């Protein structure tokens, strides 16, 4: 047992050491010119923060670690902003808080609204899976999605909302997060933010983010609806037409500013630079020399077999050889790019190719399957037998040849973004951002360049306070464990970017007065045992 007397002596020794050090002559500052000048008093400028309302989607709500939970909401960027606004005449700020920190809803399958992610020592894991693996009781959700909280909240942030959902009457019937606090069954998010509250100041963030996000996270399984403004025909995975996006944005900002309110609007980041899309490199097919040679030989066999198939289909031999030559993929010792499935076409009749440098794999991909031939070839004993026949100069039967062609195991569309899908995402995002800038300037709003901040994080990192931030999963400091949304420290960074943009537009001085947030005060990851 530790002796308390020893603790007392250690404390006394430490105190004497501190006393001696503080009185050391060389530590005395004799230069009064080095005293830091006092910072100016905080002023609001032309902004009025007395009635602040935040309208947006997941970032506004404080969504983090793949879920919405109480602790993350308490560190949402609007809540953090409201704390600083309170120093400059801001009023109270209310949020529709979840009842606990599980992230799940009572009575809703976790496949729909899941438990939050936690770090298990090696990577992200769902909270319920973490406790199950420990053999411990799983924390049970207590948030009742059917219980309307019956109040108008300053934070009208709804995870999952697309741009046209902001003005959709009855959207609460489709979104359990909004159902908890919608003022009526037929209300709109915009109505609850603007009409019901008539704010003096507002923020509008990630407006349009979900209009490309679901397309991206599905691996491009949706449709790019550019040129089609009829949202009634959209699926949840589609990219919203920029024309429809612009029309809705103009209406939303017009309503928010109708009574003279000032505000700040953030543009959209390139979501494909976030760790959900960048953590797993597409050249992670690491091969030794022997395996690389075997795979190269396999695809030479594929080329030969398919050439014969085409000739049997009356394709001229020269044309058959030219068409089949694209499948003579070569591999080398070390990193190689995976194969990807693509639509069957006249130019690519087998429907696969090697990934290009810019194409991306998605975070949820089965990494164990990648190690077993997913993204390359499934070499079963039967396939190896056919390859042996070919190596011996024999001719396989059509059924055996089919086994070789079927052994190619390209990455499914749901697990990757190819070049055309990436182009659709980037083109739509650029169009949305151009419209956001145009509308912000026309309405005299502060424009927050969130795109540049996250671009810097994705390209070497940036410094805020005493911290360097990157978009690396887990260790980057700004993106949460889901690889898309920010963590609480990231939301503090985001709040500071809003404050700096507000200073520049409305003459407040949050930055000059030392009233920015200390980002180090906010956590990056929450403990699994968070109550």
mmCIF file with all atom_site columns, N, CA, C and O in Angstrom, residues 43-53 85 88-91 198-202 259-263 502 506 508 510:
data_model
loop_
_atom_site.group_PDB
_atom_site.id
_atom_site.type_symbol
_atom_site.label_atom_id
_atom_site.label_alt_id
_atom_site.label_comp_id
_atom_site.label_asym_id
_atom_site.label_entity_id
_atom_site.label_seq_id
_atom_site.pdbx_PDB_ins_code
_atom_site.Cartn_x
_atom_site.Cartn_y
_atom_site.Cartn_z
_atom_site.occupancy
_atom_site.B_iso_or_equiv
_atom_site.pdbx_formal_charge
_atom_site.auth_seq_id
_atom_site.auth_comp_id
_atom_site.auth_asym_id
_atom_site.auth_atom_id
_atom_site.pdbx_PDB_model_num
ATOM 1   N N  . UNK A 1 43  ? -17.182 42.771 -29.658 1.00 0.00 ? 43  UNK A N  1
ATOM 2   C CA . UNK A 1 43  ? -18.345 43.496 -30.184 1.00 0.00 ? 43  UNK A CA 1
ATOM 3   C C  . UNK A 1 43  ? -19.016 42.642 -31.247 1.00 0.00 ? 43  UNK A C  1
ATOM 4   O O  . UNK A 1 43  ? -18.383 41.808 -31.897 1.00 0.00 ? 43  UNK A O  1
ATOM 5   N N  . UNK A 1 44  ? -20.308 42.844 -31.410 1.00 0.00 ? 44  UNK A N  1
ATOM 6   C CA . UNK A 1 44  ? -21.086 42.062 -32.382 1.00 0.00 ? 44  UNK A CA 1
ATOM 7   C C  . UNK A 1 44  ? -21.085 42.685 -33.764 1.00 0.00 ? 44  UNK A C  1
ATOM 8   O O  . UNK A 1 44  ? -21.533 42.044 -34.727 1.00 0.00 ? 44  UNK A O  1
ATOM 9   N N  . UNK A 1 45  ? -20.590 43.919 -33.875 1.00 0.00 ? 45  UNK A N  1
ATOM 10  C CA . UNK A 1 45  ? -20.661 44.591 -35.174 1.00 0.00 ? 45  UNK A CA 1
ATOM 11  C C  . UNK A 1 45  ? -22.112 44.842 -35.552 1.00 0.00 ? 45  UNK A C  1
ATOM 12  O O  . UNK A 1 45  ? -22.930 45.205 -34.708 1.00 0.00 ? 45  UNK A O  1
ATOM 13  N N  . UNK A 1 46  ? -22.433 44.615 -36.810 1.00 0.00 ? 46  UNK A N  1
ATOM 14  C CA . UNK A 1 46  ? -23.812 44.858 -37.255 1.00 0.00 ? 46  UNK A CA 1
ATOM 15  C C  . UNK A 1 46  ? -24.697 43.638 -37.098 1.00 0.00 ? 46  UNK A C  1
ATOM 16  O O  . UNK A 1 46  ? -25.866 43.658 -37.482 1.00 0.00 ? 46  UNK A O  1
ATOM 17  N N  . UNK A 1 47  ? -24.165 42.554 -36.537 1.00 0.00 ? 47  UNK A N  1
ATOM 18  C CA . UNK A 1 47  ? -24.954 41.338 -36.348 1.00 0.00 ? 47  UNK A CA 1
ATOM 19  C C  . UNK A 1 47  ? -25.722 41.400 -35.031 1.00 0.00 ? 47  UNK A C  1
ATOM 20  O O  . UNK A 1 47  ? -25.270 41.993 -34.060 1.00 0.00 ? 47  UNK A O  1
ATOM 21  N N  . UNK A 1 48  ? -26.877 40.764 -35.025 1.00 0.00 ? 48  UNK A N  1
ATOM 22  C CA . UNK A 1 48  ? -27.706 40.670 -33.834 1.00 0.00 ? 48  UNK A CA 1
ATOM 23  C C  . UNK A 1 48  ? -27.897 39.190 -33.519 1.00 0.00 ? 48  UNK A C  1
ATOM 24  O O  . UNK A 1 48  ? -28.620 38.479 -34.219 1.00 0.00 ? 48  UNK A O  1
ATOM 25  N N  . UNK A 1 49  ? -27.253 38.730 -32.463 1.00 0.00 ? 49  UNK A N  1
ATOM 26  C CA . UNK A 1 49  ? -27.257 37.306 -32.130 1.00 0.00 ? 49  UNK A CA 1
ATOM 27  C C  . UNK A 1 49  ? -28.332 36.921 -31.113 1.00 0.00 ? 49  UNK A C  1
ATOM 28  O O  . UNK A 1 49  ? -28.308 35.806 -30.587 1.00 0.00 ? 49  UNK A O  1
ATOM 29  N N  . UNK A 1 50  ? -29.261 37.844 -30.837 1.00 0.00 ? 50  UNK A N  1
ATOM 30  C CA . UNK A 1 50  ? -30.217 37.595 -29.745 1.00 0.00 ? 50  UNK A CA 1
ATOM 31  C C  . UNK A 1 50  ? -31.098 36.385 -29.998 1.00 0.00 ? 50  UNK A C  1
ATOM 32  O O  . UNK A 1 50  ? -31.460 35.661 -29.063 1.00 0.00 ? 50  UNK A O  1
ATOM 33  N N  . UNK A 1 51  ? -31.466 36.149 -31.258 1.00 0.00 ? 51  UNK A N  1
ATOM 34  C CA . UNK A 1 51  ? -32.307 34.997 -31.595 1.00 0.00 ? 51  UNK A CA 1
ATOM 35  C C  . UNK A 1 51  ? -31.634 34.238 -32.734 1.00 0.00 ? 51  UNK A C  1
ATOM 36  O O  . UNK A 1 51  ? -31.876 34.518 -33.912 1.00 0.00 ? 51  UNK A O  1
ATOM 37  N N  . UNK A 1 52  ? -30.797 33.302 -32.368 1.00 0.00 ? 52  UNK A N  1
ATOM 38  C CA . UNK A 1 52  ? -30.018 32.546 -33.346 1.00 0.00 ? 52  UNK A CA 1
ATOM 39  C C  . UNK A 1 52  ? -30.672 31.199 -33.625 1.00 0.00 ? 52  UNK A C  1
ATOM 40  O O  . UNK A 1 52  ? -31.023 30.452 -32.707 1.00 0.00 ? 52  UNK A O  1
ATOM 41  N N  . UNK A 1 53  ? -30.829 30.897 -34.916 1.00 0.00 ? 53  UNK A N  1
ATOM 42  C CA . UNK A 1 53  ? -31.381 29.621 -35.353 1.00 0.00 ? 53  UNK A CA 1
ATOM 43  C C  . UNK A 1 53  ? -30.418 28.989 -36.359 1.00 0.00 ? 53  UNK A C  1
ATOM 44  O O  . UNK A 1 53  ? -29.889 29.683 -37.243 1.00 0.00 ? 53  UNK A O  1
ATOM 45  N N  . UNK A 1 85  ? -21.704 33.400 -29.169 1.00 0.00 ? 85  UNK A N  1
ATOM 46  C CA . UNK A 1 85  ? -22.677 34.473 -29.419 1.00 0.00 ? 85  UNK A CA 1
ATOM 47  C C  . UNK A 1 85  ? -23.204 35.050 -28.102 1.00 0.00 ? 85  UNK A C  1
ATOM 48  O O  . UNK A 1 85  ? -23.505 36.252 -28.014 1.00 0.00 ? 85  UNK A O  1
ATOM 49  N N  . UNK A 1 88  ? -21.708 38.044 -26.869 1.00 0.00 ? 88  UNK A N  1
ATOM 50  C CA . UNK A 1 88  ? -21.923 39.267 -27.658 1.00 0.00 ? 88  UNK A CA 1
ATOM 51  C C  . UNK A 1 88  ? -23.410 39.538 -27.842 1.00 0.00 ? 88  UNK A C  1
ATOM 52  O O  . UNK A 1 88  ? -23.855 39.959 -28.911 1.00 0.00 ? 88  UNK A O  1
ATOM 53  N N  . UNK A 1 89  ? -24.184 39.278 -26.807 1.00 0.00 ? 89  UNK A N  1
ATOM 54  C CA . UNK A 1 89  ? -25.609 39.603 -26.835 1.00 0.00 ? 89  UNK A CA 1
ATOM 55  C C  . UNK A 1 89  ? -26.515 38.473 -27.266 1.00 0.00 ? 89  UNK A C  1
ATOM 56  O O  . UNK A 1 89  ? -27.727 38.685 -27.426 1.00 0.00 ? 89  UNK A O  1
ATOM 57  N N  . UNK A 1 90  ? -25.958 37.276 -27.463 1.00 0.00 ? 90  UNK A N  1
ATOM 58  C CA . UNK A 1 90  ? -26.785 36.152 -27.882 1.00 0.00 ? 90  UNK A CA 1
ATOM 59  C C  . UNK A 1 90  ? -27.658 35.632 -26.760 1.00 0.00 ? 90  UNK A C  1
ATOM 60  O O  . UNK A 1 90  ? -27.324 35.750 -25.584 1.00 0.00 ? 90  UNK A O  1
ATOM 61  N N  . UNK A 1 91  ? -28.786 35.019 -27.163 1.00 0.00 ? 91  UNK A N  1
ATOM 62  C CA . UNK A 1 91  ? -29.720 34.477 -26.180 1.00 0.00 ? 91  UNK A CA 1
ATOM 63  C C  . UNK A 1 91  ? -29.515 32.987 -25.967 1.00 0.00 ? 91  UNK A C  1
ATOM 64  O O  . UNK A 1 91  ? -28.478 32.421 -26.312 1.00 0.00 ? 91  UNK A O  1
ATOM 65  N N  . UNK A 1 198 ? -38.630 33.371 -36.543 1.00 0.00 ? 198 UNK A N  1
ATOM 66  C CA . UNK A 1 198 ? -38.216 34.691 -37.021 1.00 0.00 ? 198 UNK A CA 1
ATOM 67  C C  . UNK A 1 198 ? -36.882 35.109 -36.417 1.00 0.00 ? 198 UNK A C  1
ATOM 68  O O  . UNK A 1 198 ? -36.784 36.073 -35.655 1.00 0.00 ? 198 UNK A O  1
ATOM 69  N N  . UNK A 1 199 ? -35.809 34.381 -36.750 1.00 0.00 ? 199 UNK A N  1
ATOM 70  C CA . UNK A 1 199 ? -34.520 34.630 -36.095 1.00 0.00 ? 199 UNK A CA 1
ATOM 71  C C  . UNK A 1 199 ? -33.921 35.979 -36.475 1.00 0.00 ? 199 UNK A C  1
ATOM 72  O O  . UNK A 1 199 ? -34.188 36.526 -37.545 1.00 0.00 ? 199 UNK A O  1
ATOM 73  N N  . UNK A 1 200 ? -33.075 36.482 -35.579 1.00 0.00 ? 200 UNK A N  1
ATOM 74  C CA . UNK A 1 200 ? -32.303 37.691 -35.889 1.00 0.00 ? 200 UNK A CA 1
ATOM 75  C C  . UNK A 1 200 ? -30.997 37.322 -36.592 1.00 0.00 ? 200 UNK A C  1
ATOM 76  O O  . UNK A 1 200 ? -30.415 38.141 -37.301 1.00 0.00 ? 200 UNK A O  1
ATOM 77  N N  . UNK A 1 201 ? -30.565 36.059 -36.402 1.00 0.00 ? 201 UNK A N  1
ATOM 78  C CA . UNK A 1 201 ? -29.346 35.569 -37.039 1.00 0.00 ? 201 UNK A CA 1
ATOM 79  C C  . UNK A 1 201 ? -29.510 34.078 -37.271 1.00 0.00 ? 201 UNK A C  1
ATOM 80  O O  . UNK A 1 201 ? -30.111 33.372 -36.464 1.00 0.00 ? 201 UNK A O  1
ATOM 81  N N  . UNK A 1 202 ? -28.952 33.599 -38.400 1.00 0.00 ? 202 UNK A N  1
ATOM 82  C CA . UNK A 1 202 ? -29.081 32.180 -38.716 1.00 0.00 ? 202 UNK A CA 1
ATOM 83  C C  . UNK A 1 202 ? -27.786 31.661 -39.339 1.00 0.00 ? 202 UNK A C  1
ATOM 84  O O  . UNK A 1 202 ? -26.970 32.427 -39.877 1.00 0.00 ? 202 UNK A O  1
ATOM 85  N N  . UNK A 1 259 ? -37.269 38.944 -42.784 1.00 0.00 ? 259 UNK A N  1
ATOM 86  C CA . UNK A 1 259 ? -37.487 39.922 -41.713 1.00 0.00 ? 259 UNK A CA 1
ATOM 87  C C  . UNK A 1 259 ? -36.210 40.672 -41.343 1.00 0.00 ? 259 UNK A C  1
ATOM 88  O O  . UNK A 1 259 ? -36.100 41.223 -40.245 1.00 0.00 ? 259 UNK A O  1
ATOM 89  N N  . UNK A 1 260 ? -35.230 40.646 -42.257 1.00 0.00 ? 260 UNK A N  1
ATOM 90  C CA . UNK A 1 260 ? -34.006 41.403 -42.033 1.00 0.00 ? 260 UNK A CA 1
ATOM 91  C C  . UNK A 1 260 ? -32.914 40.654 -41.301 1.00 0.00 ? 260 UNK A C  1
ATOM 92  O O  . UNK A 1 260 ? -31.907 41.263 -40.905 1.00 0.00 ? 260 UNK A O  1
ATOM 93  N N  . UNK A 1 261 ? -33.098 39.362 -41.101 1.00 0.00 ? 261 UNK A N  1
ATOM 94  C CA . UNK A 1 261 ? -32.074 38.586 -40.383 1.00 0.00 ? 261 UNK A CA 1
ATOM 95  C C  . UNK A 1 261 ? -30.782 38.523 -41.171 1.00 0.00 ? 261 UNK A C  1
ATOM 96  O O  . UNK A 1 261 ? -30.779 38.470 -42.406 1.00 0.00 ? 261 UNK A O  1
ATOM 97  N N  . UNK A 1 262 ? -29.673 38.556 -40.467 1.00 0.00 ? 262 UNK A N  1
ATOM 98  C CA . UNK A 1 262 ? -28.370 38.325 -41.066 1.00 0.00 ? 262 UNK A CA 1
ATOM 99  C C  . UNK A 1 262 ? -27.973 36.872 -40.799 1.00 0.00 ? 262 UNK A C  1
ATOM 100 O O  . UNK A 1 262 ? -28.572 36.193 -39.957 1.00 0.00 ? 262 UNK A O  1
ATOM 101 N N  . UNK A 1 263 ? -26.963 36.408 -41.523 1.00 0.00 ? 263 UNK A N  1
ATOM 102 C CA . UNK A 1 263 ? -26.596 35.017 -41.320 1.00 0.00 ? 263 UNK A CA 1
ATOM 103 C C  . UNK A 1 263 ? -25.316 34.634 -42.024 1.00 0.00 ? 263 UNK A C  1
ATOM 104 O O  . UNK A 1 263 ? -24.659 35.454 -42.677 1.00 0.00 ? 263 UNK A O  1
ATOM 105 N N  . UNK A 1 502 ? -17.959 35.541 -39.999 1.00 0.00 ? 502 UNK A N  1
ATOM 106 C CA . UNK A 1 502 ? -18.891 36.532 -39.456 1.00 0.00 ? 502 UNK A CA 1
ATOM 107 C C  . UNK A 1 502 ? -18.143 37.826 -39.128 1.00 0.00 ? 502 UNK A C  1
ATOM 108 O O  . UNK A 1 502 ? -18.642 38.932 -39.400 1.00 0.00 ? 502 UNK A O  1
ATOM 109 N N  . UNK A 1 506 ? -19.571 41.131 -40.902 1.00 0.00 ? 506 UNK A N  1
ATOM 110 C CA . UNK A 1 506 ? -20.432 42.000 -40.104 1.00 0.00 ? 506 UNK A CA 1
ATOM 111 C C  . UNK A 1 506 ? -19.669 42.889 -39.117 1.00 0.00 ? 506 UNK A C  1
ATOM 112 O O  . UNK A 1 506 ? -20.294 43.649 -38.369 1.00 0.00 ? 506 UNK A O  1
ATOM 113 N N  . UNK A 1 508 ? -17.886 42.084 -36.489 1.00 0.00 ? 508 UNK A N  1
ATOM 114 C CA . UNK A 1 508 ? -17.647 41.588 -35.133 1.00 0.00 ? 508 UNK A CA 1
ATOM 115 C C  . UNK A 1 508 ? -16.148 41.306 -34.983 1.00 0.00 ? 508 UNK A C  1
ATOM 116 O O  . UNK A 1 508 ? -15.393 41.389 -35.955 1.00 0.00 ? 508 UNK A O  1
ATOM 117 N N  . UNK A 1 510 ? -14.666 38.437 -32.975 1.00 0.00 ? 510 UNK A N  1
ATOM 118 C CA . UNK A 1 510 ? -14.437 37.231 -32.173 1.00 0.00 ? 510 UNK A CA 1
ATOM 119 C C  . UNK A 1 510 ? -12.974 36.826 -32.201 1.00 0.00 ? 510 UNK A C  1
ATOM 120 O O  . UNK A 1 510 ? -12.395 36.484 -31.158 1.00 0.00 ? 510 UNK A O  1
#
